[in-house]
mmCIF file of C-alpha atoms in Angstrom:
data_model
loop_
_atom_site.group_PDB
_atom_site.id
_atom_site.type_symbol
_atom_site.label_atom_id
_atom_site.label_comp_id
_atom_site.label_asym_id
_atom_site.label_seq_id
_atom_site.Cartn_x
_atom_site.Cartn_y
_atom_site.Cartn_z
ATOM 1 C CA UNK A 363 -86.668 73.742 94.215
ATOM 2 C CA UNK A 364 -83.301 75.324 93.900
ATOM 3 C CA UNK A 365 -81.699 72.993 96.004
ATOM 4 C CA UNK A 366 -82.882 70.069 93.550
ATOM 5 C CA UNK A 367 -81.160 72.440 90.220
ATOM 6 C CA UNK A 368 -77.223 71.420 90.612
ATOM 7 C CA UNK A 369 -78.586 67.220 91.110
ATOM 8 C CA UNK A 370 -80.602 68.111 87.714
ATOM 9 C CA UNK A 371 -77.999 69.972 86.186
ATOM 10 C CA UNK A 372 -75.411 66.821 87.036
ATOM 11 C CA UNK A 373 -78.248 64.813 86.059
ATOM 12 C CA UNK A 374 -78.758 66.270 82.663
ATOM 13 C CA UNK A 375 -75.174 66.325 82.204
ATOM 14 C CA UNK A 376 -74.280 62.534 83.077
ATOM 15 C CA UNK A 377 -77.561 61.536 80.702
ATOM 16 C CA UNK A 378 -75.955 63.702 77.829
ATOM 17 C CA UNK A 379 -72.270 62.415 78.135
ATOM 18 C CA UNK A 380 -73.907 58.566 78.388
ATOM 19 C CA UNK A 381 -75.550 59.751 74.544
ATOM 20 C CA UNK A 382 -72.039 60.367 73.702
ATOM 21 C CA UNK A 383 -70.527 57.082 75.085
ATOM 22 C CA UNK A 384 -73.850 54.919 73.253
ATOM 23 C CA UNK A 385 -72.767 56.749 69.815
ATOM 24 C CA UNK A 386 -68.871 55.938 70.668
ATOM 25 C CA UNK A 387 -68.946 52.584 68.734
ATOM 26 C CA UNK A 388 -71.349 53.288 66.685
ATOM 27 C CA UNK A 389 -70.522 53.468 63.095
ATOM 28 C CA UNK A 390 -71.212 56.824 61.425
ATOM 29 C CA UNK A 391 -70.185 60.194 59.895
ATOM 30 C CA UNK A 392 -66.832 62.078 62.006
ATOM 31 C CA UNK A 393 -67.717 65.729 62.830
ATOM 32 C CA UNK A 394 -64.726 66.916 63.850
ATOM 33 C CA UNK A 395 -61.957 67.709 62.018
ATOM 34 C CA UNK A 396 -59.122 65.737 64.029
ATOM 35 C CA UNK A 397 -61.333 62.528 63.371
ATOM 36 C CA UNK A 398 -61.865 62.661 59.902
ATOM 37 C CA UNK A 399 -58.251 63.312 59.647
ATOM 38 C CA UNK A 400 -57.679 60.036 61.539
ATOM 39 C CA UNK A 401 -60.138 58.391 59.313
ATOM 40 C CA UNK A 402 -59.195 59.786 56.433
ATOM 41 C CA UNK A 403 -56.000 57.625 55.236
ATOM 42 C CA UNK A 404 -55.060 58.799 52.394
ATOM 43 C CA UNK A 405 -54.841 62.314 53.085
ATOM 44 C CA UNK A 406 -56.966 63.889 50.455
ATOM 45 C CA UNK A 407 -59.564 65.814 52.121
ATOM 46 C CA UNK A 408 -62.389 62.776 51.292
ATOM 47 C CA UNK A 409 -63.346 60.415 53.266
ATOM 48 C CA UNK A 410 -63.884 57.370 51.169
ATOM 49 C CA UNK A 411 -65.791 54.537 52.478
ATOM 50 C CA UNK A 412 -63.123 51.760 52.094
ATOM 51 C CA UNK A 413 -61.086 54.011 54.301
ATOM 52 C CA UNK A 414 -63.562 53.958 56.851
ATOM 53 C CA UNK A 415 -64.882 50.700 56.550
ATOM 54 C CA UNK A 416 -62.364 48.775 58.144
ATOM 55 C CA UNK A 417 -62.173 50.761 61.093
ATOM 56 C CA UNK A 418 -65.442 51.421 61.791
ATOM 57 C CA UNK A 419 -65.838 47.758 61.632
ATOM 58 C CA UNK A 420 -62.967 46.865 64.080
ATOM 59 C CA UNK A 421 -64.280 49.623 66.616
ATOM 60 C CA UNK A 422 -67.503 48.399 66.500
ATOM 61 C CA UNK A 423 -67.212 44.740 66.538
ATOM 62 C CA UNK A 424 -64.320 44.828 69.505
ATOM 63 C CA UNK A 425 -67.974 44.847 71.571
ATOM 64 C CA UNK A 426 -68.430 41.330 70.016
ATOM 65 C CA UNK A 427 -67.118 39.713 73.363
ATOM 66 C CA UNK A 428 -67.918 35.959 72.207
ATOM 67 C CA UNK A 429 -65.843 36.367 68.688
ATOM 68 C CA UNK A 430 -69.377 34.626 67.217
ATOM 69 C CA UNK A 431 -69.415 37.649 64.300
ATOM 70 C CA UNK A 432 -72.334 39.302 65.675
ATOM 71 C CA UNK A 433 -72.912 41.834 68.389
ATOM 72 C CA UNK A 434 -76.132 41.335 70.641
ATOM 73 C CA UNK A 435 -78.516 43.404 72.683
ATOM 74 C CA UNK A 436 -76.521 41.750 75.939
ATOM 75 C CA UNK A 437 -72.692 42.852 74.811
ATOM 76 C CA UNK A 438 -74.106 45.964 74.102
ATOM 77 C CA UNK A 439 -75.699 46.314 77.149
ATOM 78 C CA UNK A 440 -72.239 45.289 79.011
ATOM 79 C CA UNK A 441 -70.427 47.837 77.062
ATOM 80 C CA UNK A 442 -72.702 50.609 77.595
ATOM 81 C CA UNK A 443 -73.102 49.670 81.724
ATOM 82 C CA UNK A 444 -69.194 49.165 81.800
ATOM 83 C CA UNK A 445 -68.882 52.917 80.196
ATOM 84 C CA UNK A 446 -71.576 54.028 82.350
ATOM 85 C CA UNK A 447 -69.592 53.047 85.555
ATOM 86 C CA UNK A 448 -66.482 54.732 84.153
ATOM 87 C CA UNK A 449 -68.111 57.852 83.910
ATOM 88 C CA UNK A 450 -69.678 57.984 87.052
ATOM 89 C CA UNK A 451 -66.327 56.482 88.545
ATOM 90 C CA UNK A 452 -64.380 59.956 86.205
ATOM 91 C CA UNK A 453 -66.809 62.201 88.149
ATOM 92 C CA UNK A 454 -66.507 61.200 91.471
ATOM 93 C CA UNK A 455 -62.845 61.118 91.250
ATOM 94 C CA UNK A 456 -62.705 65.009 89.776
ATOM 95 C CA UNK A 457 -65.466 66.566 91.702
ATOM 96 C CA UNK A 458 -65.504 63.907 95.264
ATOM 97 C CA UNK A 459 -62.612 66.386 97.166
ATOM 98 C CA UNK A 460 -64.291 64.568 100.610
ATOM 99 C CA UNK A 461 -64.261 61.319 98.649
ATOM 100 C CA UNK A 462 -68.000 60.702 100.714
ATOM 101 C CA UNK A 463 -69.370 58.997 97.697
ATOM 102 C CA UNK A 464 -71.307 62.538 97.060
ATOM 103 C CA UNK A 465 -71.023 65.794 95.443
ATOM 104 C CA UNK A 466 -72.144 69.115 96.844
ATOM 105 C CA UNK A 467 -72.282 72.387 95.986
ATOM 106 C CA UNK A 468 -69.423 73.613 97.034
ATOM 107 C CA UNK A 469 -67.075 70.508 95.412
ATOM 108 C CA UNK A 470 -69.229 71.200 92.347
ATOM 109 C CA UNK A 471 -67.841 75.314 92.793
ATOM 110 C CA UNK A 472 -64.203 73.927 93.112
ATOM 111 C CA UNK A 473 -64.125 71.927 90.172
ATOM 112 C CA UNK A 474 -65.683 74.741 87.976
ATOM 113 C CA UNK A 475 -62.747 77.509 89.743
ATOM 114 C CA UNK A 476 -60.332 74.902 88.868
ATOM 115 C CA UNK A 477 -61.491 74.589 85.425
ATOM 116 C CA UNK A 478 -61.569 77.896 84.693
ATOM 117 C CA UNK A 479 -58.467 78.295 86.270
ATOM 118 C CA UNK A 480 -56.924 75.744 83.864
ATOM 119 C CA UNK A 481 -58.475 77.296 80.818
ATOM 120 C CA UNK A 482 -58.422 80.926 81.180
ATOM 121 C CA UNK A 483 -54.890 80.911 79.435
ATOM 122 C CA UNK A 484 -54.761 84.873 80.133
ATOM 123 C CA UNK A 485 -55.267 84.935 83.497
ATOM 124 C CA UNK A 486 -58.036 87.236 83.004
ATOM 125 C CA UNK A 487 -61.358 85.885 84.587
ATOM 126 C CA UNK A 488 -63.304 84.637 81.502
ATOM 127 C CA UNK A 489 -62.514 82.003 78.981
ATOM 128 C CA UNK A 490 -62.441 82.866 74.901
ATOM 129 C CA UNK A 491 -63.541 80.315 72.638
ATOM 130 C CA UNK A 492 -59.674 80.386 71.482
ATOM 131 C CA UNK A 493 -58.646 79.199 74.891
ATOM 132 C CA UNK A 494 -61.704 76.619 75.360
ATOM 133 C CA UNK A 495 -60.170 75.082 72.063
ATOM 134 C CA UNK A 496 -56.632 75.514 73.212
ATOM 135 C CA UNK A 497 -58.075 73.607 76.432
ATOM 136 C CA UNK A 498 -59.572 70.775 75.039
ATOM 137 C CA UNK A 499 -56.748 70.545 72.269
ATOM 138 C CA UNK A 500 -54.085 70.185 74.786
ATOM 139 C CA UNK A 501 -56.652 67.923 77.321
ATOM 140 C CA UNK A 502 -57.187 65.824 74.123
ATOM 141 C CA UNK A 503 -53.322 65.617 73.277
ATOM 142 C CA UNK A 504 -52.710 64.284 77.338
ATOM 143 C CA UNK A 505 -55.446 61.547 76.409
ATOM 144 C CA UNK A 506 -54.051 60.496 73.390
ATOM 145 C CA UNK A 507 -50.511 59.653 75.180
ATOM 146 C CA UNK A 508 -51.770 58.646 77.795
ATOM 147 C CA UNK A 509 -53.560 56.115 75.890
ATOM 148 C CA UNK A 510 -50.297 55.727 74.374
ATOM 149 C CA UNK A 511 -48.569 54.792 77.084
ATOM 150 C CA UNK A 512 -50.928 52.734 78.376
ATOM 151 C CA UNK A 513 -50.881 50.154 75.170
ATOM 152 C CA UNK A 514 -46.803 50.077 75.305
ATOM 153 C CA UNK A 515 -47.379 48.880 78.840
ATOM 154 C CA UNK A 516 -49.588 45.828 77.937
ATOM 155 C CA UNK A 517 -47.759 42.765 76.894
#
C-alpha cells in the first residue's frame, strides 16, 4: 500500500495540474492579482468587460486550428492532449535524473531537496510563505522572458 502512495500522489498531482491546463483557455474571471493587472488596460483597479473581451477572445479562439470561427470538441481535444504531453514531457525532464522513462522515490526526494533548496531564501531548513511567493514571483518572471525571448526568435 505505501509503495502505491508517491504513484498516487504524482497521480493526483498530474490530474490537478491537467484541471489547470483545461481552464488555461478558457474564458473567465483572473484570480490573481498579476493577471488582472494584465487584463486590466486601463489601469483603474476594474476590470471592464471590453477590456477583457478581446483577449479572452484571441486566447481562446487561437485553439480554432481551421480559422472556420468556431472551436470544436476535436481542436479542443488536440489542445488539451498536446498540453497533456507537455506536462508529462516538464516532469520527466525535472524529476527523470536516470532519464529511464520513470520516476522513483528517490528522484522524487531530489527534486523536492532541490526545491527547497531553491526556495528556502534563508538558508534555514523550512520555507515561509514570503519566500514561496518570492519563489514563484521570480520562477514566474524567468517564464515570462523566456517566453520573451522565445517570440523575438520567431520570424
Amino acid at each position: 500500500m505505501f509503495k502505491l502512495l508517491p504513484s498516487l500522489a504524482a497521480a493526483l498531482a498530474v490530474a490537478s495540474m491537467l484541471a489547470v491546463a483545461a481552464h488555461a483557455n478558457e474564458p473567465g474571471i483572473p484570480r490573481s492579482e498579476r493577471l488582472f493587472g494584465r487584463l486590466d488596460a486601463n489601469a483603474d483597479g476594474r476590470l471592464a468587460i471590453d477590456e477583457m473581451r478581446p483577449k479572452a477572445e484571441r486566447r481562446f479562439l487561437r485553439l480554432d486550428t481551421d480559422d472556420d470561427g468556431k472551436v470544436t470538441t476535436v481542436e479542443i481535444e488536440t489542445w488539451l492532449k498536446k498540453m497533456q504531453d507537455r506536462r508529462r514531457d516538464r516532469i520527466l525532464e525535472r524529476m527523470d535524473f536516470d532519464k529511464d522513462g520513470a520516476v522513483n522515490k528517490e528522484e522524487v526526494d531530489t527534486y523536492l531537496d532541490q526545491l527547497f533548496a531553491t526556495a528556502d531564501g534563508d538558508h534555514d531548513g523550512g520555507v515561509t510563505l514570503a519566500e514561496a511567493q518570492a519563489y514563484h514571483a521570480a520562477k514566474a518572471k524567468r517564464t515570462s522572458l523566456k517566453d520573451a525571448k522565445g517570440k523575438q526568435e520567431q520570424p
